[in-house]
Amino acid sequence: MKESKKLEKLEEEARREEKEFSQIDPEKRVLRAEKMFRMNQKQLMRYYDMNLAQTKFLSGLGIMMIIFGIVIVGITLYMSIETDKVLLVVGSLSGIVVDFIGAVFIKMYTKNIEAAVKFHAKFAESNNLLLANSIANKIEDVKIRETTLSEISKNIILSKNIVE
C-alpha cells in the first residue's frame, strides 16, 4: 500500500514535469535540454525504486516458500511416526512441491535482477546522452554547438553499430 502510494505520487509528478516541459519555448535549447536531463534522472530513480520493491517481494516470497516446504516435511516426518505411511508420502511430496515453487521464485528473482541490470545500463546510457546534449546546448557559438551535437550523434550511431 505504501509503495503504491509512493509510485502514484511519482507518476503524478512525472506528468506534471512533462506538462512543464511541453510548455518550454523550443527556442530555449539549454532550458529544454536541462529539463529533459532532470526528467530522465527522476525516471531512472523511479524505475530503480520500483524494481527494488519487486525484487524484495520476490526474494522474500521465495525464501518463505522454501522454509514453508521444509516445515511441511518436518511436520510430516514427526506425525508419520505415530500414523501410517500415506501421510508420510503425501506430506513429503507436498513439501517438495512447495520447495520447488520457492525455487521457481528464487529463479524469477535472479532473472529479474539480470533484466534490471541490463535495463538500468541502457537507462544510464540514455542519461549520459542527455547530459551530453545538455552540455552541448550550453555552447554559445552556433558552429561549435552544431559540430558538437553532430559528433554526439555520430558516437551514438557508432556505439549502436558496435553493440549489434
mmCIF file with all atom_site columns, C-alpha atoms in Angstrom:
data_model
loop_
_atom_site.group_PDB
_atom_site.id
_atom_site.type_symbol
_atom_site.label_atom_id
_atom_site.label_alt_id
_atom_site.label_comp_id
_atom_site.label_asym_id
_atom_site.label_entity_id
_atom_site.label_seq_id
_atom_site.pdbx_PDB_ins_code
_atom_site.Cartn_x
_atom_site.Cartn_y
_atom_site.Cartn_z
_atom_site.occupancy
_atom_site.B_iso_or_equiv
_atom_site.pdbx_formal_charge
_atom_site.auth_seq_id
_atom_site.auth_comp_id
_atom_site.auth_asym_id
_atom_site.auth_atom_id
_atom_site.pdbx_PDB_model_num
ATOM 1   C CA . MET A 1 1   ? 0.000  0.000   0.000   1.00 0.00 ? 1   MET A CA 1
ATOM 2   C CA . LYS A 1 2   ? 2.773  2.383   0.986   1.00 0.00 ? 2   LYS A CA 1
ATOM 3   C CA . GLU A 1 3   ? 4.758  1.578   -2.160  1.00 0.00 ? 3   GLU A CA 1
ATOM 4   C CA . SER A 1 4   ? 1.726  2.050   -4.418  1.00 0.00 ? 4   SER A CA 1
ATOM 5   C CA . LYS A 1 5   ? 1.016  5.485   -2.947  1.00 0.00 ? 5   LYS A CA 1
ATOM 6   C CA . LYS A 1 6   ? 4.651  6.436   -3.428  1.00 0.00 ? 6   LYS A CA 1
ATOM 7   C CA . LEU A 1 7   ? 4.562  5.257   -7.052  1.00 0.00 ? 7   LEU A CA 1
ATOM 8   C CA . GLU A 1 8   ? 1.296  7.092   -7.633  1.00 0.00 ? 8   GLU A CA 1
ATOM 9   C CA . LYS A 1 9   ? 2.843  10.297  -6.309  1.00 0.00 ? 9   LYS A CA 1
ATOM 10  C CA . LEU A 1 10  ? 5.891  9.835   -8.553  1.00 0.00 ? 10  LEU A CA 1
ATOM 11  C CA . GLU A 1 11  ? 3.664  9.236   -11.591 1.00 0.00 ? 11  GLU A CA 1
ATOM 12  C CA . GLU A 1 12  ? 1.730  12.418  -10.854 1.00 0.00 ? 12  GLU A CA 1
ATOM 13  C CA . GLU A 1 13  ? 4.976  14.354  -10.534 1.00 0.00 ? 13  GLU A CA 1
ATOM 14  C CA . ALA A 1 14  ? 6.221  12.904  -13.852 1.00 0.00 ? 14  ALA A CA 1
ATOM 15  C CA . ARG A 1 15  ? 3.029  14.009  -15.622 1.00 0.00 ? 15  ARG A CA 1
ATOM 16  C CA . ARG A 1 16  ? 3.404  17.500  -14.162 1.00 0.00 ? 16  ARG A CA 1
ATOM 17  C CA . GLU A 1 17  ? 7.018  17.718  -15.330 1.00 0.00 ? 17  GLU A CA 1
ATOM 18  C CA . GLU A 1 18  ? 6.106  16.519  -18.820 1.00 0.00 ? 18  GLU A CA 1
ATOM 19  C CA . LYS A 1 19  ? 3.459  19.230  -18.980 1.00 0.00 ? 19  LYS A CA 1
ATOM 20  C CA . GLU A 1 20  ? 6.008  21.828  -17.851 1.00 0.00 ? 20  GLU A CA 1
ATOM 21  C CA . PHE A 1 21  ? 8.475  20.533  -20.446 1.00 0.00 ? 21  PHE A CA 1
ATOM 22  C CA . SER A 1 22  ? 5.928  20.859  -23.252 1.00 0.00 ? 22  SER A CA 1
ATOM 23  C CA . GLN A 1 23  ? 5.344  24.476  -22.254 1.00 0.00 ? 23  GLN A CA 1
ATOM 24  C CA . ILE A 1 24  ? 9.016  25.451  -22.582 1.00 0.00 ? 24  ILE A CA 1
ATOM 25  C CA . ASP A 1 25  ? 9.681  27.530  -25.687 1.00 0.00 ? 25  ASP A CA 1
ATOM 26  C CA . PRO A 1 26  ? 11.591 25.425  -28.285 1.00 0.00 ? 26  PRO A CA 1
ATOM 27  C CA . GLU A 1 27  ? 13.979 28.344  -28.763 1.00 0.00 ? 27  GLU A CA 1
ATOM 28  C CA . LYS A 1 28  ? 15.262 27.867  -25.208 1.00 0.00 ? 28  LYS A CA 1
ATOM 29  C CA . ARG A 1 29  ? 17.528 24.933  -26.084 1.00 0.00 ? 29  ARG A CA 1
ATOM 30  C CA . VAL A 1 30  ? 19.530 24.995  -22.865 1.00 0.00 ? 30  VAL A CA 1
ATOM 31  C CA . LEU A 1 31  ? 16.482 25.040  -20.594 1.00 0.00 ? 31  LEU A CA 1
ATOM 32  C CA . ARG A 1 32  ? 14.792 22.245  -22.576 1.00 0.00 ? 32  ARG A CA 1
ATOM 33  C CA . ALA A 1 33  ? 17.945 20.090  -22.537 1.00 0.00 ? 33  ALA A CA 1
ATOM 34  C CA . GLU A 1 34  ? 18.420 20.539  -18.782 1.00 0.00 ? 34  GLU A CA 1
ATOM 35  C CA . LYS A 1 35  ? 14.745 19.819  -18.071 1.00 0.00 ? 35  LYS A CA 1
ATOM 36  C CA . MET A 1 36  ? 14.898 16.670  -20.199 1.00 0.00 ? 36  MET A CA 1
ATOM 37  C CA . PHE A 1 37  ? 18.041 15.564  -18.364 1.00 0.00 ? 37  PHE A CA 1
ATOM 38  C CA . ARG A 1 38  ? 16.410 16.093  -14.954 1.00 0.00 ? 38  ARG A CA 1
ATOM 39  C CA . MET A 1 39  ? 13.240 14.287  -16.049 1.00 0.00 ? 39  MET A CA 1
ATOM 40  C CA . ASN A 1 40  ? 15.301 11.313  -17.199 1.00 0.00 ? 40  ASN A CA 1
ATOM 41  C CA . GLN A 1 41  ? 17.179 11.204  -13.906 1.00 0.00 ? 41  GLN A CA 1
ATOM 42  C CA . LYS A 1 42  ? 13.904 11.104  -11.995 1.00 0.00 ? 42  LYS A CA 1
ATOM 43  C CA . GLN A 1 43  ? 12.582 8.354   -14.259 1.00 0.00 ? 43  GLN A CA 1
ATOM 44  C CA . LEU A 1 44  ? 15.742 6.388   -13.606 1.00 0.00 ? 44  LEU A CA 1
ATOM 45  C CA . MET A 1 45  ? 15.270 6.724   -9.848  1.00 0.00 ? 45  MET A CA 1
ATOM 46  C CA . ARG A 1 46  ? 11.573 5.836   -10.115 1.00 0.00 ? 46  ARG A CA 1
ATOM 47  C CA . TYR A 1 47  ? 12.416 2.711   -12.072 1.00 0.00 ? 47  TYR A CA 1
ATOM 48  C CA . TYR A 1 48  ? 15.138 1.814   -9.591  1.00 0.00 ? 48  TYR A CA 1
ATOM 49  C CA . ASP A 1 49  ? 12.756 2.154   -6.624  1.00 0.00 ? 49  ASP A CA 1
ATOM 50  C CA . MET A 1 50  ? 10.045 0.135   -8.342  1.00 0.00 ? 50  MET A CA 1
ATOM 51  C CA . ASN A 1 51  ? 12.487 -2.606  -9.311  1.00 0.00 ? 51  ASN A CA 1
ATOM 52  C CA . LEU A 1 52  ? 13.905 -2.738  -5.808  1.00 0.00 ? 52  LEU A CA 1
ATOM 53  C CA . ALA A 1 53  ? 10.418 -3.193  -4.326  1.00 0.00 ? 53  ALA A CA 1
ATOM 54  C CA . GLN A 1 54  ? 9.595  -6.015  -6.768  1.00 0.00 ? 54  GLN A CA 1
ATOM 55  C CA . THR A 1 55  ? 12.915 -7.706  -6.135  1.00 0.00 ? 55  THR A CA 1
ATOM 56  C CA . LYS A 1 56  ? 12.450 -7.597  -2.366  1.00 0.00 ? 56  LYS A CA 1
ATOM 57  C CA . PHE A 1 57  ? 8.988  -9.111  -2.747  1.00 0.00 ? 57  PHE A CA 1
ATOM 58  C CA . LEU A 1 58  ? 10.169 -11.957 -4.993  1.00 0.00 ? 58  LEU A CA 1
ATOM 59  C CA . SER A 1 59  ? 13.146 -12.863 -2.853  1.00 0.00 ? 59  SER A CA 1
ATOM 60  C CA . GLY A 1 60  ? 11.138 -12.768 0.371   1.00 0.00 ? 60  GLY A CA 1
ATOM 61  C CA . LEU A 1 61  ? 8.365  -14.869 -1.138  1.00 0.00 ? 61  LEU A CA 1
ATOM 62  C CA . GLY A 1 62  ? 10.832 -17.439 -2.484  1.00 0.00 ? 62  GLY A CA 1
ATOM 63  C CA . ILE A 1 63  ? 12.616 -17.800 0.832   1.00 0.00 ? 63  ILE A CA 1
ATOM 64  C CA . MET A 1 64  ? 9.307  -18.018 2.693   1.00 0.00 ? 64  MET A CA 1
ATOM 65  C CA . MET A 1 65  ? 8.076  -20.770 0.350   1.00 0.00 ? 65  MET A CA 1
ATOM 66  C CA . ILE A 1 66  ? 11.267 -22.812 0.816   1.00 0.00 ? 66  ILE A CA 1
ATOM 67  C CA . ILE A 1 67  ? 11.018 -22.511 4.607   1.00 0.00 ? 67  ILE A CA 1
ATOM 68  C CA . PHE A 1 68  ? 7.330  -23.449 4.444   1.00 0.00 ? 68  PHE A CA 1
ATOM 69  C CA . GLY A 1 69  ? 8.208  -26.561 2.414   1.00 0.00 ? 69  GLY A CA 1
ATOM 70  C CA . ILE A 1 70  ? 10.849 -27.610 4.939   1.00 0.00 ? 70  ILE A CA 1
ATOM 71  C CA . VAL A 1 71  ? 8.360  -27.107 7.778   1.00 0.00 ? 71  VAL A CA 1
ATOM 72  C CA . ILE A 1 72  ? 5.774  -29.257 5.977   1.00 0.00 ? 72  ILE A CA 1
ATOM 73  C CA . VAL A 1 73  ? 8.299  -32.070 5.516   1.00 0.00 ? 73  VAL A CA 1
ATOM 74  C CA . GLY A 1 74  ? 9.402  -31.778 9.169   1.00 0.00 ? 74  GLY A CA 1
ATOM 75  C CA . ILE A 1 75  ? 5.838  -31.867 10.498  1.00 0.00 ? 75  ILE A CA 1
ATOM 76  C CA . THR A 1 76  ? 5.014  -34.795 8.238   1.00 0.00 ? 76  THR A CA 1
ATOM 77  C CA . LEU A 1 77  ? 8.020  -36.760 9.443   1.00 0.00 ? 77  LEU A CA 1
ATOM 78  C CA . TYR A 1 78  ? 7.107  -36.052 13.056  1.00 0.00 ? 78  TYR A CA 1
ATOM 79  C CA . MET A 1 79  ? 3.472  -37.045 12.544  1.00 0.00 ? 79  MET A CA 1
ATOM 80  C CA . SER A 1 80  ? 4.323  -40.138 10.483  1.00 0.00 ? 80  SER A CA 1
ATOM 81  C CA . ILE A 1 81  ? 5.972  -41.759 13.477  1.00 0.00 ? 81  ILE A CA 1
ATOM 82  C CA . GLU A 1 82  ? 2.536  -42.244 15.016  1.00 0.00 ? 82  GLU A CA 1
ATOM 83  C CA . THR A 1 83  ? 0.446  -42.666 11.838  1.00 0.00 ? 83  THR A CA 1
ATOM 84  C CA . ASP A 1 84  ? 0.547  -44.501 8.522   1.00 0.00 ? 84  ASP A CA 1
ATOM 85  C CA . LYS A 1 85  ? 2.854  -44.252 5.523   1.00 0.00 ? 85  LYS A CA 1
ATOM 86  C CA . VAL A 1 86  ? 0.297  -42.448 3.318   1.00 0.00 ? 86  VAL A CA 1
ATOM 87  C CA . LEU A 1 87  ? 0.649  -39.317 5.433   1.00 0.00 ? 87  LEU A CA 1
ATOM 88  C CA . LEU A 1 88  ? 4.414  -39.574 5.124   1.00 0.00 ? 88  LEU A CA 1
ATOM 89  C CA . VAL A 1 89  ? 4.278  -39.792 1.319   1.00 0.00 ? 89  VAL A CA 1
ATOM 90  C CA . VAL A 1 90  ? 1.666  -37.055 0.870   1.00 0.00 ? 90  VAL A CA 1
ATOM 91  C CA . GLY A 1 91  ? 3.402  -34.688 3.288   1.00 0.00 ? 91  GLY A CA 1
ATOM 92  C CA . SER A 1 92  ? 6.825  -35.282 1.789   1.00 0.00 ? 92  SER A CA 1
ATOM 93  C CA . LEU A 1 93  ? 5.544  -34.760 -1.736  1.00 0.00 ? 93  LEU A CA 1
ATOM 94  C CA . SER A 1 94  ? 3.706  -31.580 -0.790  1.00 0.00 ? 94  SER A CA 1
ATOM 95  C CA . GLY A 1 95  ? 6.848  -30.285 0.934   1.00 0.00 ? 95  GLY A CA 1
ATOM 96  C CA . ILE A 1 96  ? 8.895  -30.994 -2.171  1.00 0.00 ? 96  ILE A CA 1
ATOM 97  C CA . VAL A 1 97  ? 6.330  -29.227 -4.364  1.00 0.00 ? 97  VAL A CA 1
ATOM 98  C CA . VAL A 1 98  ? 6.349  -26.176 -2.093  1.00 0.00 ? 98  VAL A CA 1
ATOM 99  C CA . ASP A 1 99  ? 10.170 -26.156 -2.157  1.00 0.00 ? 99  ASP A CA 1
ATOM 100 C CA . PHE A 1 100 ? 10.041 -26.356 -5.951  1.00 0.00 ? 100 PHE A CA 1
ATOM 101 C CA . ILE A 1 101 ? 7.695  -23.367 -6.037  1.00 0.00 ? 101 ILE A CA 1
ATOM 102 C CA . GLY A 1 102 ? 10.106 -21.493 -3.773  1.00 0.00 ? 102 GLY A CA 1
ATOM 103 C CA . ALA A 1 103 ? 12.986 -22.365 -6.104  1.00 0.00 ? 103 ALA A CA 1
ATOM 104 C CA . VAL A 1 104 ? 10.970 -21.017 -9.038  1.00 0.00 ? 104 VAL A CA 1
ATOM 105 C CA . PHE A 1 105 ? 10.516 -17.722 -7.173  1.00 0.00 ? 105 PHE A CA 1
ATOM 106 C CA . ILE A 1 106 ? 14.245 -17.571 -6.476  1.00 0.00 ? 106 ILE A CA 1
ATOM 107 C CA . LYS A 1 107 ? 14.908 -18.203 -10.194 1.00 0.00 ? 107 LYS A CA 1
ATOM 108 C CA . MET A 1 108 ? 12.447 -15.425 -11.058 1.00 0.00 ? 108 MET A CA 1
ATOM 109 C CA . TYR A 1 109 ? 14.321 -13.183 -8.642  1.00 0.00 ? 109 TYR A CA 1
ATOM 110 C CA . THR A 1 110 ? 17.609 -13.959 -10.387 1.00 0.00 ? 110 THR A CA 1
ATOM 111 C CA . LYS A 1 111 ? 16.170 -13.303 -13.852 1.00 0.00 ? 111 LYS A CA 1
ATOM 112 C CA . ASN A 1 112 ? 14.565 -10.104 -12.579 1.00 0.00 ? 112 ASN A CA 1
ATOM 113 C CA . ILE A 1 113 ? 17.943 -8.896  -11.323 1.00 0.00 ? 113 ILE A CA 1
ATOM 114 C CA . GLU A 1 114 ? 19.626 -9.732  -14.645 1.00 0.00 ? 114 GLU A CA 1
ATOM 115 C CA . ALA A 1 115 ? 16.959 -7.870  -16.623 1.00 0.00 ? 115 ALA A CA 1
ATOM 116 C CA . ALA A 1 116 ? 17.130 -4.938  -14.226 1.00 0.00 ? 116 ALA A CA 1
ATOM 117 C CA . VAL A 1 117 ? 20.888 -4.653  -14.645 1.00 0.00 ? 117 VAL A CA 1
ATOM 118 C CA . LYS A 1 118 ? 20.588 -4.630  -18.444 1.00 0.00 ? 118 LYS A CA 1
ATOM 119 C CA . PHE A 1 119 ? 17.733 -2.147  -18.426 1.00 0.00 ? 119 PHE A CA 1
ATOM 120 C CA . HIS A 1 120 ? 19.474 0.044   -15.893 1.00 0.00 ? 120 HIS A CA 1
ATOM 121 C CA . ALA A 1 121 ? 22.603 0.138   -18.080 1.00 0.00 ? 121 ALA A CA 1
ATOM 122 C CA . LYS A 1 122 ? 20.522 1.291   -21.057 1.00 0.00 ? 122 LYS A CA 1
ATOM 123 C CA . PHE A 1 123 ? 18.758 3.886   -18.946 1.00 0.00 ? 123 PHE A CA 1
ATOM 124 C CA . ALA A 1 124 ? 22.070 5.148   -17.592 1.00 0.00 ? 124 ALA A CA 1
ATOM 125 C CA . GLU A 1 125 ? 23.432 5.352   -21.143 1.00 0.00 ? 125 GLU A CA 1
ATOM 126 C CA . SER A 1 126 ? 20.469 7.463   -22.223 1.00 0.00 ? 126 SER A CA 1
ATOM 127 C CA . ASN A 1 127 ? 21.013 9.623   -19.149 1.00 0.00 ? 127 ASN A CA 1
ATOM 128 C CA . ASN A 1 128 ? 24.630 10.175  -20.230 1.00 0.00 ? 128 ASN A CA 1
ATOM 129 C CA . LEU A 1 129 ? 23.475 11.114  -23.728 1.00 0.00 ? 129 LEU A CA 1
ATOM 130 C CA . LEU A 1 130 ? 21.012 13.622  -22.330 1.00 0.00 ? 130 LEU A CA 1
ATOM 131 C CA . LEU A 1 131 ? 23.780 15.066  -20.165 1.00 0.00 ? 131 LEU A CA 1
ATOM 132 C CA . ALA A 1 132 ? 25.994 15.414  -23.251 1.00 0.00 ? 132 ALA A CA 1
ATOM 133 C CA . ASN A 1 133 ? 23.085 17.087  -25.062 1.00 0.00 ? 133 ASN A CA 1
ATOM 134 C CA . SER A 1 134 ? 22.535 19.446  -22.144 1.00 0.00 ? 134 SER A CA 1
ATOM 135 C CA . ILE A 1 135 ? 26.207 20.419  -22.053 1.00 0.00 ? 135 ILE A CA 1
ATOM 136 C CA . ALA A 1 136 ? 26.414 20.821  -25.831 1.00 0.00 ? 136 ALA A CA 1
ATOM 137 C CA . ASN A 1 137 ? 23.367 23.086  -25.887 1.00 0.00 ? 137 ASN A CA 1
ATOM 138 C CA . LYS A 1 138 ? 25.090 25.445  -23.455 1.00 0.00 ? 138 LYS A CA 1
ATOM 139 C CA . ILE A 1 139 ? 27.712 26.281  -26.107 1.00 0.00 ? 139 ILE A CA 1
ATOM 140 C CA . GLU A 1 140 ? 27.019 29.779  -27.367 1.00 0.00 ? 140 GLU A CA 1
ATOM 141 C CA . ASP A 1 141 ? 28.879 29.539  -30.689 1.00 0.00 ? 141 ASP A CA 1
ATOM 142 C CA . VAL A 1 142 ? 26.391 28.061  -33.168 1.00 0.00 ? 142 VAL A CA 1
ATOM 143 C CA . LYS A 1 143 ? 29.016 26.393  -35.352 1.00 0.00 ? 143 LYS A CA 1
ATOM 144 C CA . ILE A 1 144 ? 30.802 24.723  -32.431 1.00 0.00 ? 144 ILE A CA 1
ATOM 145 C CA . ARG A 1 145 ? 27.479 23.680  -30.881 1.00 0.00 ? 145 ARG A CA 1
ATOM 146 C CA . GLU A 1 146 ? 26.280 22.100  -34.140 1.00 0.00 ? 146 GLU A CA 1
ATOM 147 C CA . THR A 1 147 ? 29.642 20.339  -34.603 1.00 0.00 ? 147 THR A CA 1
ATOM 148 C CA . THR A 1 148 ? 29.480 19.012  -31.044 1.00 0.00 ? 148 THR A CA 1
ATOM 149 C CA . LEU A 1 149 ? 25.909 17.765  -31.474 1.00 0.00 ? 149 LEU A CA 1
ATOM 150 C CA . SER A 1 150 ? 26.942 16.167  -34.756 1.00 0.00 ? 150 SER A CA 1
ATOM 151 C CA . GLU A 1 151 ? 29.815 14.351  -33.032 1.00 0.00 ? 151 GLU A CA 1
ATOM 152 C CA . ILE A 1 152 ? 27.490 13.154  -30.287 1.00 0.00 ? 152 ILE A CA 1
ATOM 153 C CA . SER A 1 153 ? 25.102 11.799  -32.936 1.00 0.00 ? 153 SER A CA 1
ATOM 154 C CA . LYS A 1 154 ? 27.947 10.029  -34.744 1.00 0.00 ? 154 LYS A CA 1
ATOM 155 C CA . ASN A 1 155 ? 29.124 8.454   -31.495 1.00 0.00 ? 155 ASN A CA 1
ATOM 156 C CA . ILE A 1 156 ? 25.601 7.233   -30.755 1.00 0.00 ? 156 ILE A CA 1
ATOM 157 C CA . ILE A 1 157 ? 25.369 5.597   -34.177 1.00 0.00 ? 157 ILE A CA 1
ATOM 158 C CA . LEU A 1 158 ? 28.846 4.061   -33.843 1.00 0.00 ? 158 LEU A CA 1
ATOM 159 C CA . SER A 1 159 ? 28.113 2.674   -30.399 1.00 0.00 ? 159 SER A CA 1
ATOM 160 C CA . LYS A 1 160 ? 24.848 1.114   -31.623 1.00 0.00 ? 160 LYS A CA 1
ATOM 161 C CA . ASN A 1 161 ? 26.644 -0.484  -34.578 1.00 0.00 ? 161 ASN A CA 1
ATOM 162 C CA . ILE A 1 162 ? 29.273 -1.954  -32.219 1.00 0.00 ? 162 ILE A CA 1
ATOM 163 C CA . VAL A 1 163 ? 26.603 -3.413  -29.919 1.00 0.00 ? 163 VAL A CA 1
ATOM 164 C CA . GLU A 1 164 ? 24.707 -5.014  -32.805 1.00 0.00 ? 164 GLU A CA 1
#
